[in-house]
Amino acid sequence: MEAAVPMRIRTLVLAVASIFAAWSWSGQSALAQEASGGTDSAGKPATLGTITVTAQPETATTPVSGYIATRAATASKTDTPLIETPQAVTVITRDEIVDQGAQNIQDALNYAAGVRSDAYGLDSRTDSFRVRGSEPTVYLDGLRQNYNWYTSTTRVEPYTLERIEVLRGPASMLYGQGSTAGVVNLVSKRPLAEAQREIGISYGTHNRRQIQADLTGPLTEDGTWLYRVVAVGRKADTQVDHVRDDRMLIAPSLTWRPSARTSLTLQALWQDDKSGSTSQFFPWEGVLLDNPNGQIPVERFIGEPGWDRYDSQRRSFGWLFEHSFNDNWTVRQNFRWAKNKVDYRSLYGDSFNASQGWVGDPINKRLIGRYADATLTNVTMLTADQHLEGKFDTGAVKHHMLVGFDAAYARERKESGLGLPVYMDGGTVPLIDVYNPVYGNFTPPAMSDDPTARQRDTGIYLQDQLKFGPNWIVVAGLRYDRSVNGVEGEDDSVSTATSKRLGVMYAADNGWSPYLSYSESFTPVTGLDAYNQRFRPMRGKQIEAGLKYESQDGRTAFNAAVYSLKEENRLVPDPANANNSVQAGETKNTGLELELKTAIGRQFDMVASYNYIDLDDQLEGMPRHQASIWGKYRFAIGQATGFSAGAGVRWLGSFRDGQGPRIPGVTLVDAMLAYDTPSWRYALNATNLLNKTYVSTCLSRGDCWFGAQRSIIASASYRF
């Protein structure tokens, strides 16, 4: 256990508490003054003209003004107020994504409670993040986004999203197989009834050049047909030499509303990415520990220019269908077909044996062995979720019931090749001098077909959200899953599970809602161990107690949660056999999460969070303490209004992974300047403003990852 909570954490918690207390006094007073019309320069009551405001009520998918969403669907698959949801949920709104200048999903989660957003630092192949110590399942519009590992999918573009919802903790009762971390649900931009059009350009660090467009509105005068087109084009390098980050994307969608009770939204995506691997898998000595040659440069590339790549394509088509039979009964179906192609070729460092990170050059520690790994993966996915939602009363109890069936099918075809370092039997890949690399002396490995893999998942679920009187809420659910994994030439592996969920909440009239909940997770573990024994499914259980607050005007939301997570059968390295994995008995982690979102007056928006986690030693290392705070202030210069400035601080405590070296804590600063007019927005965003070189993690097996260095991006967008 670490010593007492660091002074900076106590200071941050006290600051958050002080801001919250100040809001409850001065913030409400200011709002009351605004509501009464305020005063003129002479101190007399001012008279305001009549203002008519027409606003659409917020739903779980509509745009949100500011940082505070009050409704979400991820935790229940129904449009439910967050204050009535007995489980921890964080919603990152579109405004927050824009203000913080998020360039990927990792960036967008930098200030989310309970999340370690850069679990593997800068990684151009995938967005790596952890929730409550584990890897969450990623969904897009309520449907599973990928199959298997990142080598079978394409990174999601944040410009295509309306919001990101993080459901923290097991969620198998609603979504089937998944880890104890829960679900990160990405919500797409959808066609809007009001015409909105935007085009923008940006330029930034590492020669990043991007153009983007977002066009939406009605196609017919009566609003029966709505459209939206989102497009992105980008050319960019990265902080690692010879690794680019190019993208071409277009995402059209079309909504048909023949009546107020029926809607059908068609969605499509065409996306091509050209990139490589910023992860070089360097050893401890040279990244975190001393090396006689100094620290390995952050920009160092030890692959082969022209051969290394991470090129991905994604094509998808689907729909979101909804029909209400009356005010109480609604049926929905969400469906998506997706085809992903990933061409991944990488020469990466042999740092997986901690005692032999420089096995090719143990004295000088300059030459490193490399693996040459090549895969060409084609994955086809079909996912569908259909459910019936009903509202009815039984005596004094109000029911909000959901009964549904979901299914997913995935087929993976792959070619692969592997070249070993020269010091291994059959090895052909030459060593390379990390401190003075010379490229060109390399022969790519031969490729061969791998057996086709298939996965079929089906689940049926029943959930009821019950209200007893005006204040008591109970959420109960039950689900049965069947998962079949097959590899060509082998018998299928079949896993079944029954998952439960129960939550109790008291929603007080003053805006405070304490709750207690229980939830479970179920994760099939595919493959065989080194002794040809099948792995057992992982099972997780969580008990969570929390307290939520939402002010009557919706301008402040506070959440506190404590939890205890247990999981059985997690894969861990076999201490007796480096080529094998074994399943741990029971692992456990506990934690505390605090989150505050508030809007003070008309000028200031703030997001703050603090996370504490106590991980089992068998789990991958995570910082025990994390804290972050982001604020945005609007101001005028002379008679010119529309200016805003934002700043954020992220702090991660020190930690270690197993027997690996201790990773120092780090404090990172982000900033933003913007100027908005009715038609234009100009912005300057900086992440890691002070350009700190830091290590995001070093695993006990021997390899390390650098964190993202400073990025500065200037952008301009025109709305018409």
XYZ file of C-alpha atoms in Angstrom:
720
model
C 0.000 0.000 0.000
C 1.170 3.543 -0.695
C 1.578 6.119 2.011
C -0.960 8.831 2.760
C -2.767 10.408 -0.166
C -0.373 12.855 -1.898
C -0.750 16.550 -1.097
C -1.683 17.393 -4.733
C -4.614 14.968 -4.541
C -5.872 16.439 -1.283
C -5.503 19.879 -2.788
C -7.487 18.893 -5.891
C -10.275 17.293 -3.855
C -10.503 20.381 -1.631
C -10.558 22.606 -4.722
C -13.377 20.605 -6.270
C -15.316 20.742 -3.001
C -14.757 24.497 -2.750
C -15.967 25.083 -6.303
C -19.028 22.944 -5.627
C -19.783 24.888 -2.442
C -19.230 28.203 -4.209
C -21.617 27.194 -6.962
C -24.352 26.348 -4.454
C -24.142 29.902 -3.058
C -22.969 32.329 -5.711
C -23.927 30.306 -8.782
C -27.546 30.009 -7.755
C -27.575 33.668 -6.705
C -26.286 34.680 -10.136
C -28.909 32.574 -11.840
C -31.600 34.078 -9.686
C -30.365 37.561 -10.598
C -30.400 36.657 -14.300
C -33.905 35.276 -13.974
C -35.115 38.513 -12.402
C -33.567 40.610 -15.122
C -30.511 41.863 -13.199
C -29.850 45.589 -12.716
C -28.865 48.490 -14.939
C -25.830 50.747 -14.475
C -27.704 52.755 -11.839
C -28.468 49.695 -9.796
C -32.162 49.699 -10.720
C -33.927 46.590 -11.982
C -33.446 46.211 -15.714
C -36.325 45.389 -18.024
C -35.764 42.695 -20.587
C -37.743 42.241 -23.742
C -39.718 39.101 -24.365
C -37.495 36.239 -25.522
C -39.004 33.157 -27.117
C -36.829 30.064 -27.016
C -37.746 26.863 -28.805
C -35.675 23.909 -27.644
C -36.027 20.227 -28.340
C -36.016 18.070 -25.207
C -32.772 16.201 -24.645
C -32.711 12.501 -25.456
C -29.989 9.875 -25.193
C -28.880 10.552 -28.794
C -29.554 14.259 -29.443
C -26.854 16.954 -29.319
C -26.091 18.436 -25.886
C -25.114 22.041 -25.295
C -22.145 22.113 -22.940
C -20.543 19.296 -20.998
C -23.471 17.976 -18.963
C -25.715 15.289 -20.414
C -28.692 14.320 -18.278
C -29.819 11.208 -20.164
C -28.146 8.115 -21.646
C -29.102 4.735 -23.065
C -25.961 2.629 -22.621
C -26.715 1.542 -19.042
C -30.253 0.324 -19.770
C -30.805 0.309 -23.579
C -33.641 2.734 -22.804
C -33.633 6.534 -22.794
C -33.172 6.983 -19.040
C -32.130 9.963 -16.873
C -28.643 9.448 -15.460
C -29.933 10.484 -12.047
C -32.200 7.404 -12.154
C -29.463 4.968 -13.256
C -27.995 2.877 -10.394
C -24.562 2.391 -11.957
C -21.668 4.714 -12.755
C -21.920 6.295 -16.222
C -19.844 9.082 -17.754
C -20.979 10.912 -20.891
C -18.465 12.883 -22.966
C -20.463 15.315 -25.070
C -19.655 16.673 -28.513
C -18.817 20.091 -27.040
C -16.278 18.531 -24.680
C -14.668 16.563 -27.508
C -14.355 19.750 -29.599
C -13.099 22.004 -26.795
C -10.409 19.539 -25.743
C -9.319 19.035 -29.351
C -9.548 15.249 -29.224
C -7.876 13.680 -32.254
C -8.766 10.097 -31.345
C -10.878 8.183 -28.839
C -8.023 8.029 -26.333
C -7.853 11.834 -26.302
C -11.613 12.088 -25.840
C -11.376 9.951 -22.670
C -8.553 11.938 -21.062
C -10.871 13.555 -18.499
C -13.375 10.726 -17.982
C -13.796 9.362 -14.472
C -12.639 5.797 -13.901
C -10.665 5.664 -17.163
C -6.940 5.281 -17.860
C -7.000 6.735 -21.357
C -3.416 6.045 -22.474
C -2.865 2.530 -21.182
C -0.157 1.936 -23.807
C 0.797 5.526 -24.509
C 0.833 6.702 -28.101
C -0.314 3.818 -30.309
C -1.195 4.464 -33.936
C -2.794 1.024 -34.335
C -5.583 1.241 -31.780
C -7.135 3.260 -28.964
C -5.950 1.604 -25.767
C -7.725 2.505 -22.556
C -8.658 0.821 -19.303
C -11.755 1.176 -17.149
C -11.494 0.028 -13.539
C -8.302 -1.829 -14.383
C -9.568 -3.862 -17.353
C -10.165 -3.409 -21.070
C -13.794 -2.483 -21.851
C -15.784 -3.706 -24.824
C -16.280 -0.994 -27.469
C -19.716 -0.578 -29.045
C -20.925 1.751 -31.767
C -24.593 2.736 -31.522
C -25.225 -0.188 -29.183
C -23.645 -2.838 -31.466
C -20.257 -4.498 -30.999
C -17.600 -2.590 -32.931
C -14.876 -5.181 -33.445
C -14.049 -8.865 -33.341
C -10.909 -10.234 -31.713
C -7.983 -7.828 -31.297
C -7.209 -4.446 -32.842
C -5.605 -6.231 -35.809
C -9.099 -6.857 -37.138
C -10.625 -3.384 -37.007
C -10.153 0.302 -37.820
C -9.901 3.190 -35.365
C -13.065 5.245 -34.972
C -12.905 8.894 -36.052
C -14.141 11.171 -33.209
C -15.486 13.729 -35.706
C -18.215 11.207 -36.619
C -19.485 11.000 -33.009
C -22.176 12.887 -31.122
C -21.105 11.601 -27.725
C -19.217 8.839 -25.917
C -20.838 6.948 -23.046
C -18.733 4.990 -20.539
C -20.640 2.405 -18.494
C -18.245 1.433 -15.718
C -18.426 -2.107 -14.390
C -19.779 -5.436 -15.708
C -22.557 -5.156 -18.296
C -23.093 -8.705 -19.567
C -26.758 -8.677 -18.580
C -27.416 -6.224 -21.413
C -24.573 -6.832 -23.853
C -23.454 -10.415 -23.437
C -19.786 -11.276 -23.353
C -17.501 -8.564 -22.049
C -14.979 -7.818 -19.325
C -15.482 -6.449 -15.818
C -14.528 -3.019 -17.209
C -17.926 -2.522 -18.820
C -18.809 -0.800 -22.074
C -17.632 2.239 -24.005
C -20.491 3.050 -26.364
C -19.747 5.459 -29.216
C -22.846 7.317 -30.405
C -22.803 8.417 -34.051
C -23.947 11.748 -35.377
C -27.426 11.308 -36.837
C -29.529 13.331 -39.282
C -31.103 16.433 -37.716
C -34.365 18.166 -38.584
C -32.692 21.579 -38.535
C -30.184 22.357 -41.274
C -26.618 22.596 -40.000
C -23.565 22.670 -42.239
C -19.901 22.910 -41.329
C -16.606 22.625 -43.150
C -13.238 22.942 -41.459
C -9.494 22.703 -41.862
C -6.690 22.148 -39.369
C -2.908 22.098 -39.321
C -0.624 21.023 -36.535
C 2.331 19.212 -35.079
C 3.978 16.476 -37.169
C 2.738 18.108 -40.373
C -0.865 17.212 -39.599
C -3.208 18.541 -42.312
C -6.917 17.766 -42.168
C -10.102 18.850 -43.904
C -13.531 17.837 -42.624
C -17.202 18.455 -43.309
C -20.469 17.790 -41.506
C -23.689 18.497 -43.410
C -27.193 17.714 -42.128
C -30.804 18.811 -42.461
C -34.140 17.959 -44.083
C -34.431 16.681 -47.639
C -38.173 17.405 -47.819
C -40.181 20.357 -46.573
C -42.274 18.223 -44.222
C -39.172 16.680 -42.608
C -40.083 13.152 -43.648
C -36.581 12.630 -45.023
C -33.433 13.853 -43.240
C -29.813 13.431 -44.237
C -26.324 13.736 -42.819
C -22.899 13.422 -44.419
C -19.675 13.463 -42.394
C -16.348 13.397 -44.237
C -12.690 13.591 -43.194
C -9.470 13.737 -45.198
C -6.082 13.777 -43.447
C -2.374 13.594 -44.197
C -0.101 13.450 -41.162
C 3.084 12.099 -39.657
C 3.515 11.027 -36.025
C 6.125 11.511 -33.319
C 7.827 8.299 -34.528
C 9.914 8.464 -37.697
C 8.503 6.753 -40.816
C 5.046 6.290 -39.226
C 2.194 8.262 -40.774
C -1.439 8.824 -39.797
C -3.455 9.315 -43.006
C -7.217 8.925 -43.289
C -9.999 9.182 -45.869
C -13.545 8.795 -44.569
C -17.133 9.423 -45.575
C -20.115 8.515 -43.385
C -23.540 9.207 -44.948
C -26.816 8.576 -43.117
C -30.463 8.958 -44.081
C -33.539 9.075 -41.836
C -37.075 8.315 -42.966
C -39.910 9.386 -40.674
C -43.222 8.518 -42.314
C -45.035 9.333 -39.056
C -44.375 10.532 -35.518
C -44.277 6.901 -34.357
C -41.906 5.383 -36.924
C -38.341 6.122 -37.946
C -35.673 4.318 -39.929
C -32.098 5.599 -40.092
C -29.740 4.072 -42.639
C -26.019 4.388 -41.841
C -22.964 3.709 -43.992
C -19.220 4.149 -43.625
C -16.304 4.079 -46.059
C -12.941 4.532 -44.331
C -9.331 4.013 -45.440
C -6.385 4.550 -43.067
C -2.686 4.455 -43.913
C -0.459 4.233 -40.890
C 2.200 2.176 -39.139
C 3.137 1.184 -35.614
C 4.396 3.825 -33.203
C 4.903 0.990 -30.687
C 8.464 -0.244 -31.067
C 8.522 -2.462 -27.943
C 11.735 -1.066 -26.493
C 13.315 -2.669 -23.395
C 13.347 -1.189 -19.893
C 17.010 -0.174 -20.155
C 16.981 2.787 -22.491
C 13.415 3.858 -21.840
C 12.934 3.890 -18.081
C 16.153 2.446 -16.678
C 19.685 3.644 -17.361
C 21.476 2.590 -20.528
C 25.163 3.462 -21.083
C 24.161 4.994 -24.437
C 21.468 7.214 -22.924
C 17.705 7.211 -23.390
C 16.334 5.828 -26.634
C 14.945 8.791 -28.626
C 11.149 9.014 -28.557
C 11.068 9.326 -32.357
C 13.212 6.226 -32.942
C 11.953 3.715 -35.513
C 13.535 0.251 -35.698
C 11.348 -1.172 -38.465
C 11.896 -1.124 -42.203
C 10.643 1.952 -44.121
C 8.444 0.881 -47.007
C 7.621 -2.498 -45.435
C 6.256 -1.595 -42.008
C 2.628 -0.510 -42.129
C -0.734 -0.585 -40.409
C -3.193 0.001 -43.238
C -6.856 -0.598 -42.557
C -10.121 -0.420 -44.457
C -13.629 -0.477 -43.050
C -16.876 -0.710 -44.968
C -20.133 -0.877 -43.060
C -23.852 -0.521 -43.608
C -26.728 -0.787 -41.181
C -29.874 0.707 -39.787
C -31.601 1.932 -36.634
C -35.317 1.160 -36.740
C -37.955 2.213 -34.215
C -41.740 1.954 -34.183
C -44.074 2.943 -31.361
C -47.392 1.092 -31.308
C -48.694 3.649 -28.808
C -47.337 5.814 -25.998
C -46.316 2.757 -23.972
C -44.987 0.090 -26.352
C -42.056 0.427 -28.763
C -40.099 -2.046 -30.849
C -36.541 -1.415 -32.100
C -33.980 -3.138 -34.249
C -30.379 -2.077 -34.750
C -28.384 -3.903 -37.409
C -24.936 -3.536 -38.953
C -22.851 -5.359 -41.550
C -19.150 -4.520 -41.481
C -16.105 -5.678 -43.392
C -12.647 -4.855 -42.073
C -9.314 -5.391 -43.780
C -6.056 -4.793 -41.926
C -2.592 -5.082 -43.480
C -0.218 -5.069 -40.500
C 3.522 -5.515 -40.957
C 5.974 -4.597 -38.248
C 9.548 -5.131 -37.153
C 9.499 -4.698 -33.392
C 11.950 -5.150 -30.558
C 12.525 -8.447 -28.761
C 11.946 -7.133 -25.240
C 9.585 -9.787 -23.913
C 12.063 -11.473 -21.588
C 12.873 -8.894 -18.938
C 16.286 -10.402 -18.195
C 17.268 -10.493 -21.868
C 16.060 -7.203 -23.310
C 19.481 -6.724 -24.934
C 20.167 -10.403 -25.597
C 21.742 -9.560 -28.946
C 24.177 -7.076 -27.386
C 24.273 -7.592 -23.593
C 27.490 -5.596 -23.060
C 27.110 -2.483 -25.216
C 23.291 -2.498 -25.189
C 22.952 -0.863 -28.587
C 21.914 -3.720 -30.868
C 18.446 -5.172 -30.415
C 16.831 -8.272 -31.841
C 13.628 -7.893 -33.837
C 10.633 -9.952 -34.827
C 9.179 -9.492 -38.313
C 5.444 -9.971 -37.912
C 3.100 -9.762 -40.903
C -0.655 -10.342 -40.984
C -3.298 -9.627 -43.582
C -6.650 -9.952 -41.827
C -10.130 -9.875 -43.365
C -13.090 -9.864 -40.983
C -16.784 -9.842 -41.818
C -19.224 -9.037 -39.002
C -23.003 -9.131 -38.713
C -24.542 -7.734 -35.525
C -28.182 -7.186 -34.609
C -30.092 -6.218 -31.482
C -33.871 -6.161 -31.351
C -36.024 -5.510 -28.324
C -39.505 -4.605 -27.179
C -39.876 -1.792 -24.658
C -43.029 -1.463 -22.609
C -44.351 0.823 -19.884
C -47.188 -0.280 -17.621
C -48.371 -0.213 -14.012
C -49.164 -2.971 -11.547
C -50.898 -1.258 -8.689
C -48.618 1.424 -7.285
C -45.563 0.090 -9.151
C -44.560 1.597 -12.483
C -42.710 -0.761 -14.830
C -40.352 0.067 -17.688
C -39.693 -3.336 -19.187
C -37.296 -4.441 -21.892
C -37.188 -7.870 -23.513
C -34.726 -8.496 -26.306
C -32.634 -10.800 -28.411
C -29.238 -10.009 -29.920
C -26.894 -11.923 -32.174
C -23.449 -11.491 -33.674
C -21.523 -13.414 -36.276
C -17.896 -12.891 -37.269
C -15.635 -14.649 -39.766
C -11.910 -14.010 -39.821
C -9.610 -14.987 -42.684
C -5.931 -14.304 -42.272
C -2.559 -14.681 -43.909
C 0.466 -14.414 -41.669
C 4.216 -14.697 -41.578
C 6.783 -14.437 -38.802
C 10.526 -13.839 -38.936
C 12.639 -14.503 -35.829
C 15.764 -12.689 -34.564
C 19.019 -14.160 -35.875
C 20.026 -15.527 -32.465
C 16.988 -17.863 -32.384
C 16.740 -21.212 -34.135
C 15.812 -20.494 -37.730
C 16.099 -16.750 -37.133
C 16.828 -14.509 -40.128
C 15.964 -10.966 -38.972
C 19.176 -8.969 -38.392
C 19.912 -6.915 -35.306
C 19.615 -3.150 -35.537
C 21.476 -0.380 -33.725
C 18.760 1.444 -31.786
C 20.941 4.536 -31.382
C 22.083 4.698 -35.025
C 19.705 2.575 -37.137
C 20.649 1.534 -40.665
C 17.771 0.266 -42.792
C 17.658 -1.986 -45.851
C 19.277 -5.229 -44.644
C 16.054 -7.202 -44.299
C 14.192 -9.995 -46.092
C 10.410 -10.157 -45.395
C 9.012 -13.454 -44.102
C 6.924 -15.671 -46.356
C 3.150 -15.492 -45.886
C 0.787 -18.457 -45.520
C -2.935 -18.923 -44.925
C -4.176 -19.364 -41.358
C -7.245 -21.458 -40.551
C -10.508 -19.523 -40.871
C -11.987 -18.559 -37.505
C -15.679 -18.009 -36.789
C -17.624 -16.719 -33.816
C -21.376 -16.883 -33.227
C -22.952 -15.193 -30.203
C -26.619 -15.131 -29.256
C -28.322 -13.812 -26.169
C -31.802 -13.217 -24.794
C -32.395 -10.725 -22.011
C -35.138 -9.360 -19.786
C -34.901 -6.137 -17.780
C -37.370 -4.220 -15.659
C -36.934 -0.702 -14.303
C -39.440 -0.368 -11.473
C -40.569 2.744 -9.634
C -42.162 2.438 -6.220
C -43.851 5.724 -5.477
C -42.070 8.947 -6.404
C -38.582 8.054 -5.111
C -37.663 4.366 -5.029
C -36.159 2.771 -8.153
C -35.230 -0.868 -8.707
C -33.503 -2.213 -11.814
C -33.419 -5.986 -12.255
C -32.298 -8.035 -15.238
C -31.489 -11.558 -16.375
C -29.765 -12.807 -19.529
C -28.768 -16.105 -21.123
C -25.856 -16.274 -23.588
C -24.460 -18.904 -25.911
C -21.118 -18.286 -27.614
C -19.585 -20.623 -30.199
C -15.985 -20.172 -31.321
C -14.625 -22.306 -34.117
C -11.341 -22.645 -35.958
C -11.174 -24.524 -39.238
C -10.043 -28.076 -38.610
C -10.883 -28.051 -34.890
C -13.961 -28.758 -32.811
C -16.079 -25.770 -31.837
C -15.698 -24.294 -28.371
C -19.097 -23.606 -26.803
C -19.588 -21.346 -23.784
C -22.867 -20.532 -22.050
C -23.641 -18.161 -19.224
C -26.481 -16.656 -17.246
C -25.821 -13.080 -16.151
C -27.714 -11.068 -13.550
C -28.076 -7.451 -12.568
C -29.789 -5.739 -9.638
C -29.799 -2.108 -8.584
C -31.659 -0.134 -5.929
C -31.771 3.662 -5.840
C -33.543 6.343 -3.830
C -34.060 9.431 -6.013
C -34.664 12.163 -3.460
C -36.610 15.290 -4.337
C -33.580 17.499 -3.617
C -31.561 15.987 -6.476
C -29.489 13.474 -4.481
C -29.714 9.780 -5.429
C -27.858 7.138 -3.401
C -27.778 3.630 -4.877
C -26.467 0.101 -4.478
C -25.998 -2.286 -7.408
C -24.752 -5.747 -8.365
C -23.708 -6.825 -11.880
C -21.876 -9.658 -13.634
C -19.651 -10.216 -16.659
C -18.965 -13.179 -18.912
C -16.012 -13.505 -21.310
C -15.259 -16.616 -23.392
C -11.527 -17.362 -23.585
C -10.648 -18.863 -26.950
C -7.812 -21.203 -27.813
C -5.781 -23.869 -26.058
C -2.923 -23.694 -23.618
C 0.480 -25.231 -24.321
C -0.871 -28.580 -23.128
C -3.884 -28.554 -25.524
C -6.385 -27.787 -22.774
C -9.240 -25.367 -23.516
C -9.499 -22.253 -21.398
C -12.534 -21.680 -19.206
C -14.687 -18.515 -19.611
C -13.843 -15.594 -17.363
C -16.581 -14.605 -14.917
C -16.766 -11.293 -13.084
C -18.898 -9.878 -10.282
C -19.207 -6.322 -9.014
C -20.815 -4.661 -6.028
C -21.062 -0.886 -6.348
C -22.392 1.792 -4.009
C -22.753 5.344 -5.194
C -24.242 8.771 -4.789
C -25.433 10.997 -7.635
C -26.507 14.630 -7.600
C -28.134 16.735 -10.284
C -29.207 20.335 -9.705
C -32.742 21.292 -10.654
C -31.502 23.471 -13.513
C -29.290 20.679 -14.866
C -26.140 22.804 -14.577
C -24.326 20.653 -12.028
C -23.854 16.902 -11.850
C -21.825 15.084 -9.209
C -21.145 11.354 -8.968
C -19.330 9.280 -6.373
C -18.906 5.518 -6.567
C -17.077 2.832 -4.609
C -16.850 -0.688 -5.984
C -15.453 -4.147 -5.436
C -14.709 -6.302 -8.492
C -13.911 -10.006 -8.528
C -12.954 -12.041 -11.576
C -12.122 -15.692 -12.132
C -10.062 -17.360 -14.886
C -8.152 -14.343 -16.227
C -5.208 -15.309 -18.464
C -1.809 -14.563 -16.943
C 1.751 -15.598 -17.975
C 2.769 -19.082 -16.850
C 5.753 -18.680 -14.484
C 6.898 -22.213 -15.383
C 6.590 -21.872 -19.168
C 7.232 -18.617 -21.046
C 5.304 -19.969 -24.063
C 2.151 -20.662 -22.089
C -0.640 -18.788 -20.320
C -2.536 -20.004 -17.288
C -5.804 -18.884 -15.757
C -5.641 -17.144 -12.414
C -7.946 -18.267 -9.621
C -9.719 -15.179 -8.321
C -8.486 -11.642 -8.803
C -9.938 -8.649 -7.007
C -9.746 -4.899 -7.238
C -11.531 -2.149 -5.365
C -11.803 1.526 -6.062
C -13.278 4.964 -5.558
C -14.346 7.406 -8.283
C -15.424 11.042 -7.956
C -16.723 13.129 -10.843
C -18.013 16.693 -11.023
C -19.376 18.550 -14.030
C -20.674 22.055 -13.557
C -21.545 25.246 -15.418
C -21.088 28.370 -13.289
C -23.092 31.262 -14.628
C -22.808 31.771 -18.373
C -19.011 31.940 -18.490
C -17.442 28.852 -16.934
C -17.718 25.094 -17.554
C -15.713 22.558 -15.590
C -15.045 18.814 -15.478
C -13.111 17.246 -12.613
C -12.484 13.685 -11.467
C -10.452 11.595 -9.053
C -9.891 7.832 -9.280
C -8.414 5.443 -6.747
C -7.898 1.789 -7.580
C -6.325 -1.024 -5.594
C -5.427 -3.806 -8.040
C -4.685 -7.440 -7.410
C -0.991 -8.197 -7.990
C -1.905 -10.629 -10.777
C -3.500 -7.861 -12.854
C -1.644 -5.530 -15.192
C -0.292 -2.498 -13.374
C -2.297 0.724 -13.206
C -1.771 3.992 -11.323
C -3.372 3.738 -7.909
C -4.234 7.442 -8.006
C -5.423 9.556 -10.942
C -6.893 13.055 -10.978
C -7.870 15.544 -13.644
C -9.557 18.904 -13.997
C -10.567 20.821 -17.126
C -12.180 24.229 -17.304
C -13.387 26.534 -20.057
C -13.953 30.280 -19.571
C -15.817 32.542 -22.003
C -14.883 36.222 -22.164
C -14.971 39.371 -24.262
C -12.185 41.687 -25.401
C -13.560 45.194 -25.527
C -16.823 45.008 -27.444
C -15.846 41.735 -29.151
C -17.482 38.674 -27.638
C -17.039 35.001 -28.497
C -13.619 34.364 -26.984
C -12.938 31.336 -24.799
C -9.938 29.774 -23.111
C -9.611 26.318 -21.666
C -7.003 24.539 -19.614
C -6.688 21.126 -18.081
C -4.363 19.214 -15.784
C -4.059 15.417 -15.737
C -2.104 13.666 -12.990
C -1.246 9.979 -12.867
C 0.461 8.497 -9.825
C 3.436 6.180 -9.970
C 2.921 2.427 -10.319
C 4.551 -0.798 -11.405
C 3.452 -3.878 -13.295
C 4.337 -7.012 -11.372
C 8.116 -7.210 -11.006
C 8.695 -4.485 -13.561
C 10.350 -1.151 -12.725
C 8.334 1.605 -11.087
C 6.866 4.055 -13.602
C 7.087 7.608 -12.231
C 3.973 9.703 -11.825
C 3.398 12.479 -14.325
C 1.461 15.744 -14.559
C 0.311 16.790 -18.029
C -1.158 20.144 -19.050
C -3.572 20.763 -21.934
C -4.856 24.117 -23.206
C -7.229 25.728 -25.693
C -7.925 29.174 -27.151
C -10.936 29.799 -29.376
C -12.909 32.559 -31.030
C -16.492 31.946 -32.147
C -18.800 33.980 -34.343
C -22.202 32.894 -35.678
C -20.431 31.554 -38.774
C -16.807 30.923 -37.829
C -14.806 29.112 -35.172
C -11.051 29.518 -34.836
C -9.241 27.394 -32.274
C -5.769 26.512 -31.056
C -5.493 23.279 -29.050
C -2.459 21.889 -27.246
C -2.117 18.559 -25.455
C 0.889 17.897 -23.218
C 1.594 21.611 -23.540
C 4.851 21.435 -21.560
C 6.101 18.633 -23.847
C 6.944 16.205 -21.083
C 8.644 13.020 -22.191
C 7.059 10.321 -20.075
C 6.595 6.566 -20.019
C 2.998 5.391 -20.025
C 3.839 1.856 -18.901
C 6.572 -0.785 -18.703
C 5.230 -4.313 -18.488
C 6.742 -6.979 -16.284
C 7.560 -9.025 -19.399
C 10.148 -6.406 -20.397
C 8.741 -3.862 -22.881
C 7.872 -0.157 -22.524
C 5.727 2.487 -24.225
C 6.325 6.224 -24.471
C 3.435 8.608 -23.906
C 2.288 11.146 -26.476
C 4.421 14.263 -26.650
C 3.205 17.804 -27.265
C 0.668 18.292 -30.018
C -0.483 21.746 -31.155
C -3.257 22.041 -33.728
C -4.765 25.200 -35.226
C -8.204 24.873 -36.787
C -10.820 26.958 -38.550
C -14.375 25.935 -39.351
C -17.183 27.685 -41.181
C -20.855 27.096 -40.368
C -23.541 27.972 -42.905
